[in-house]
């Protein structure tokens, strides 16, 4: 939520740079009314450069890596199995986060100005929640997919070893 300040009447001393109404304040031409600084949260150029050096490679690697995973699984028939389909779903969700959410929010972080419109503001938040939920549910499905065979194997192995031990006891009781 943005808080907009109302213009205030200021003295001539304040308009000259001491107190409210610094060098970035905008005088709208009325007598003694000065608007506050246009963007007090703007990052210095070296902060913007540092964030750009960190974010741009991260976005490129995340998007590129996830697209490569999707491409490999979809083009290779040997790779088409349930576990890899789960990984493709996870890659789609992560690619959505990196392209549709992180890059846009990075732009907003640098400029402190939302240039993508009201509709995309709502869509961006929806996409963020959707892709995070898709990632979490996919990881849960992968864990269930791995848990069930392991526990069934252990149960079968336990029952098999119990049956073998019973047969051995019965066989050696007669001796």
mmCIF file of C-alpha atoms in Angstrom:
data_model
loop_
_atom_site.group_PDB
_atom_site.id
_atom_site.type_symbol
_atom_site.label_atom_id
_atom_site.label_comp_id
_atom_site.label_asym_id
_atom_site.label_seq_id
_atom_site.Cartn_x
_atom_site.Cartn_y
_atom_site.Cartn_z
ATOM 1 C CA UNK A 1 0.000 0.000 0.000
ATOM 2 C CA UNK A 2 1.398 3.367 -0.974
ATOM 3 C CA UNK A 3 1.168 6.363 1.282
ATOM 4 C CA UNK A 4 1.047 9.673 -0.513
ATOM 5 C CA UNK A 5 1.897 12.813 1.389
ATOM 6 C CA UNK A 6 -0.043 15.980 0.909
ATOM 7 C CA UNK A 7 1.870 19.078 -0.144
ATOM 8 C CA UNK A 8 2.741 21.320 2.772
ATOM 9 C CA UNK A 9 3.267 25.028 3.164
ATOM 10 C CA UNK A 10 6.906 25.591 3.892
ATOM 11 C CA UNK A 11 8.984 28.588 4.661
ATOM 12 C CA UNK A 12 11.482 30.105 2.281
ATOM 13 C CA UNK A 13 14.316 28.672 4.434
ATOM 14 C CA UNK A 14 12.971 25.111 4.053
ATOM 15 C CA UNK A 15 12.645 25.481 0.278
ATOM 16 C CA UNK A 16 16.325 26.361 0.002
ATOM 17 C CA UNK A 17 17.516 22.914 1.069
ATOM 18 C CA UNK A 18 17.376 22.891 4.871
ATOM 19 C CA UNK A 19 14.668 20.662 6.294
ATOM 20 C CA UNK A 20 11.666 19.559 4.231
ATOM 21 C CA UNK A 21 11.839 20.343 0.577
ATOM 22 C CA UNK A 22 15.330 19.221 -0.363
ATOM 23 C CA UNK A 23 16.997 19.480 -3.747
ATOM 24 C CA UNK A 24 14.790 16.702 -5.185
ATOM 25 C CA UNK A 25 11.518 18.350 -4.110
ATOM 26 C CA UNK A 26 9.189 19.571 -6.773
ATOM 27 C CA UNK A 27 7.763 23.098 -6.613
ATOM 28 C CA UNK A 28 4.487 23.045 -8.474
ATOM 29 C CA UNK A 29 4.484 26.796 -8.971
ATOM 30 C CA UNK A 30 2.097 27.737 -6.175
ATOM 31 C CA UNK A 31 3.171 30.069 -3.426
ATOM 32 C CA UNK A 32 5.289 28.115 -0.933
ATOM 33 C CA UNK A 33 3.843 24.637 -1.685
ATOM 34 C CA UNK A 34 6.499 21.977 -2.189
ATOM 35 C CA UNK A 35 5.935 18.318 -2.980
ATOM 36 C CA UNK A 36 8.118 15.783 -1.160
ATOM 37 C CA UNK A 37 10.947 13.941 -2.878
ATOM 38 C CA UNK A 38 9.602 12.011 -5.850
ATOM 39 C CA UNK A 39 11.213 8.696 -4.882
ATOM 40 C CA UNK A 40 12.884 8.405 -1.523
ATOM 41 C CA UNK A 41 13.500 4.650 -1.931
ATOM 42 C CA UNK A 42 15.524 4.851 -5.122
ATOM 43 C CA UNK A 43 18.716 2.813 -4.903
ATOM 44 C CA UNK A 44 22.090 4.389 -5.631
ATOM 45 C CA UNK A 45 23.687 3.353 -8.923
ATOM 46 C CA UNK A 46 26.226 1.049 -7.274
ATOM 47 C CA UNK A 47 23.436 -0.807 -5.388
ATOM 48 C CA UNK A 48 21.588 -1.221 -8.662
ATOM 49 C CA UNK A 49 24.754 -2.532 -10.316
ATOM 50 C CA UNK A 50 25.429 -4.992 -7.490
ATOM 51 C CA UNK A 51 21.845 -6.300 -7.542
ATOM 52 C CA UNK A 52 21.964 -6.582 -11.331
ATOM 53 C CA UNK A 53 25.214 -8.582 -11.195
ATOM 54 C CA UNK A 54 23.561 -10.954 -8.699
ATOM 55 C CA UNK A 55 20.067 -11.246 -10.180
ATOM 56 C CA UNK A 56 20.636 -11.430 -13.947
ATOM 57 C CA UNK A 57 22.828 -14.575 -13.879
ATOM 58 C CA UNK A 58 20.494 -16.170 -11.331
ATOM 59 C CA UNK A 59 17.440 -15.547 -13.530
ATOM 60 C CA UNK A 60 19.249 -16.758 -16.669
ATOM 61 C CA UNK A 61 20.536 -19.954 -15.025
ATOM 62 C CA UNK A 62 17.185 -20.722 -13.381
ATOM 63 C CA UNK A 63 15.176 -20.198 -16.544
ATOM 64 C CA UNK A 64 17.701 -21.870 -18.848
ATOM 65 C CA UNK A 65 18.264 -24.870 -16.591
ATOM 66 C CA UNK A 66 14.567 -25.526 -16.122
ATOM 67 C CA UNK A 67 13.879 -25.204 -19.841
ATOM 68 C CA UNK A 68 16.705 -27.669 -20.571
ATOM 69 C CA UNK A 69 15.194 -30.194 -18.123
ATOM 70 C CA UNK A 70 11.791 -29.839 -19.804
ATOM 71 C CA UNK A 71 13.326 -30.178 -23.276
ATOM 72 C CA UNK A 72 15.369 -33.281 -22.377
ATOM 73 C CA UNK A 73 12.454 -35.145 -20.815
ATOM 74 C CA UNK A 74 10.010 -34.269 -23.577
ATOM 75 C CA UNK A 75 12.307 -35.100 -26.503
ATOM 76 C CA UNK A 76 13.782 -38.354 -25.168
ATOM 77 C CA UNK A 77 11.299 -41.248 -25.033
ATOM 78 C CA UNK A 78 13.447 -43.153 -22.545
ATOM 79 C CA UNK A 79 13.107 -40.297 -20.041
ATOM 80 C CA UNK A 80 9.299 -40.345 -20.053
ATOM 81 C CA UNK A 81 8.351 -41.934 -16.762
ATOM 82 C CA UNK A 82 6.339 -40.859 -13.734
ATOM 83 C CA UNK A 83 9.279 -39.525 -11.739
ATOM 84 C CA UNK A 84 10.550 -37.445 -14.634
ATOM 85 C CA UNK A 85 7.072 -36.065 -15.285
ATOM 86 C CA UNK A 86 7.090 -34.882 -11.688
ATOM 87 C CA UNK A 87 10.453 -33.234 -12.351
ATOM 88 C CA UNK A 88 9.066 -31.570 -15.495
ATOM 89 C CA UNK A 89 6.165 -30.217 -13.462
ATOM 90 C CA UNK A 90 8.626 -28.880 -10.888
ATOM 91 C CA UNK A 91 10.727 -27.318 -13.665
ATOM 92 C CA UNK A 92 7.674 -25.616 -15.176
ATOM 93 C CA UNK A 93 6.761 -24.137 -11.791
ATOM 94 C CA UNK A 94 10.321 -22.923 -11.198
ATOM 95 C CA UNK A 95 10.578 -21.456 -14.701
ATOM 96 C CA UNK A 96 7.324 -19.597 -14.072
ATOM 97 C CA UNK A 97 8.738 -18.134 -10.858
ATOM 98 C CA UNK A 98 11.992 -17.032 -12.473
ATOM 99 C CA UNK A 99 10.499 -15.511 -15.618
ATOM 100 C CA UNK A 100 7.114 -14.179 -14.578
ATOM 101 C CA UNK A 101 7.806 -13.167 -10.989
ATOM 102 C CA UNK A 102 11.475 -12.726 -10.106
ATOM 103 C CA UNK A 103 12.399 -10.702 -13.188
ATOM 104 C CA UNK A 104 9.418 -8.369 -12.816
ATOM 105 C CA UNK A 105 9.961 -7.871 -9.092
ATOM 106 C CA UNK A 106 13.666 -7.273 -9.744
ATOM 107 C CA UNK A 107 12.756 -4.482 -12.136
ATOM 108 C CA UNK A 108 10.422 -3.006 -9.531
ATOM 109 C CA UNK A 109 13.121 -3.279 -6.855
ATOM 110 C CA UNK A 110 15.602 -1.341 -8.995
ATOM 111 C CA UNK A 111 13.312 1.473 -10.068
ATOM 112 C CA UNK A 112 10.730 1.555 -7.248
ATOM 113 C CA UNK A 113 8.192 2.089 -9.995
ATOM 114 C CA UNK A 114 5.636 -0.477 -11.189
ATOM 115 C CA UNK A 115 5.457 -0.084 -14.971
ATOM 116 C CA UNK A 116 3.558 -3.288 -15.738
ATOM 117 C CA UNK A 117 0.014 -2.090 -15.065
ATOM 118 C CA UNK A 118 -2.635 -2.964 -12.507
ATOM 119 C CA UNK A 119 -3.705 -6.170 -14.240
ATOM 120 C CA UNK A 120 -0.218 -7.672 -14.244
ATOM 121 C CA UNK A 121 0.227 -6.615 -10.619
ATOM 122 C CA UNK A 122 -2.610 -8.971 -9.704
ATOM 123 C CA UNK A 123 -1.547 -11.639 -12.196
ATOM 124 C CA UNK A 124 2.032 -11.542 -10.890
ATOM 125 C CA UNK A 125 0.936 -12.236 -7.337
ATOM 126 C CA UNK A 126 -1.376 -15.020 -8.526
ATOM 127 C CA UNK A 127 1.425 -16.606 -10.562
ATOM 128 C CA UNK A 128 3.765 -16.422 -7.563
ATOM 129 C CA UNK A 129 1.315 -18.228 -5.277
ATOM 130 C CA UNK A 130 0.321 -20.712 -8.001
ATOM 131 C CA UNK A 131 3.881 -21.700 -8.839
ATOM 132 C CA UNK A 132 4.937 -22.007 -5.192
ATOM 133 C CA UNK A 133 1.923 -24.237 -4.501
ATOM 134 C CA UNK A 134 2.700 -26.291 -7.610
ATOM 135 C CA UNK A 135 6.301 -26.728 -6.421
ATOM 136 C CA UNK A 136 5.261 -27.791 -2.927
ATOM 137 C CA UNK A 137 2.577 -30.208 -4.133
ATOM 138 C CA UNK A 138 4.932 -31.687 -6.730
ATOM 139 C CA UNK A 139 7.610 -32.273 -4.098
ATOM 140 C CA UNK A 140 4.956 -33.895 -1.914
ATOM 141 C CA UNK A 141 3.858 -36.147 -4.798
ATOM 142 C CA UNK A 142 7.491 -37.128 -5.478
ATOM 143 C CA UNK A 143 8.004 -38.034 -1.831
ATOM 144 C CA UNK A 144 4.802 -40.111 -1.755
ATOM 145 C CA UNK A 145 5.827 -41.756 -5.029
ATOM 146 C CA UNK A 146 9.154 -42.746 -3.462
ATOM 147 C CA UNK A 147 7.716 -43.629 -0.031
ATOM 148 C CA UNK A 148 5.113 -46.143 -1.204
ATOM 149 C CA UNK A 149 7.455 -48.523 -3.078
ATOM 150 C CA UNK A 150 10.022 -48.444 -0.286
ATOM 151 C CA UNK A 151 7.502 -49.246 2.436
ATOM 152 C CA UNK A 152 5.807 -51.936 0.337
ATOM 153 C CA UNK A 153 9.186 -53.531 -0.362
ATOM 154 C CA UNK A 154 10.076 -53.476 3.332
ATOM 155 C CA UNK A 155 6.716 -54.983 4.251
ATOM 156 C CA UNK A 156 7.114 -57.691 1.614
ATOM 157 C CA UNK A 157 10.692 -58.309 2.733
ATOM 158 C CA UNK A 158 9.580 -58.477 6.381
ATOM 159 C CA UNK A 159 6.775 -60.919 5.558
ATOM 160 C CA UNK A 160 9.123 -62.990 3.383
ATOM 161 C CA UNK A 161 11.789 -63.161 6.089
ATOM 162 C CA UNK A 162 9.143 -64.050 8.666
ATOM 163 C CA UNK A 163 7.868 -66.868 6.432
ATOM 164 C CA UNK A 164 11.410 -68.153 5.824
ATOM 165 C CA UNK A 165 12.186 -68.138 9.535
ATOM 166 C CA UNK A 166 8.957 -70.007 10.294
ATOM 167 C CA UNK A 167 9.769 -72.632 7.640
ATOM 168 C CA UNK A 168 13.287 -73.040 9.056
ATOM 169 C CA UNK A 169 11.978 -73.464 12.608
ATOM 170 C CA UNK A 170 9.457 -76.009 11.488
ATOM 171 C CA UNK A 171 12.088 -77.835 9.437
ATOM 172 C CA UNK A 172 14.650 -77.933 12.240
ATOM 173 C CA UNK A 173 12.159 -78.908 14.958
ATOM 174 C CA UNK A 174 11.910 -82.409 13.602
ATOM 175 C CA UNK A 175 15.658 -82.978 13.775
#
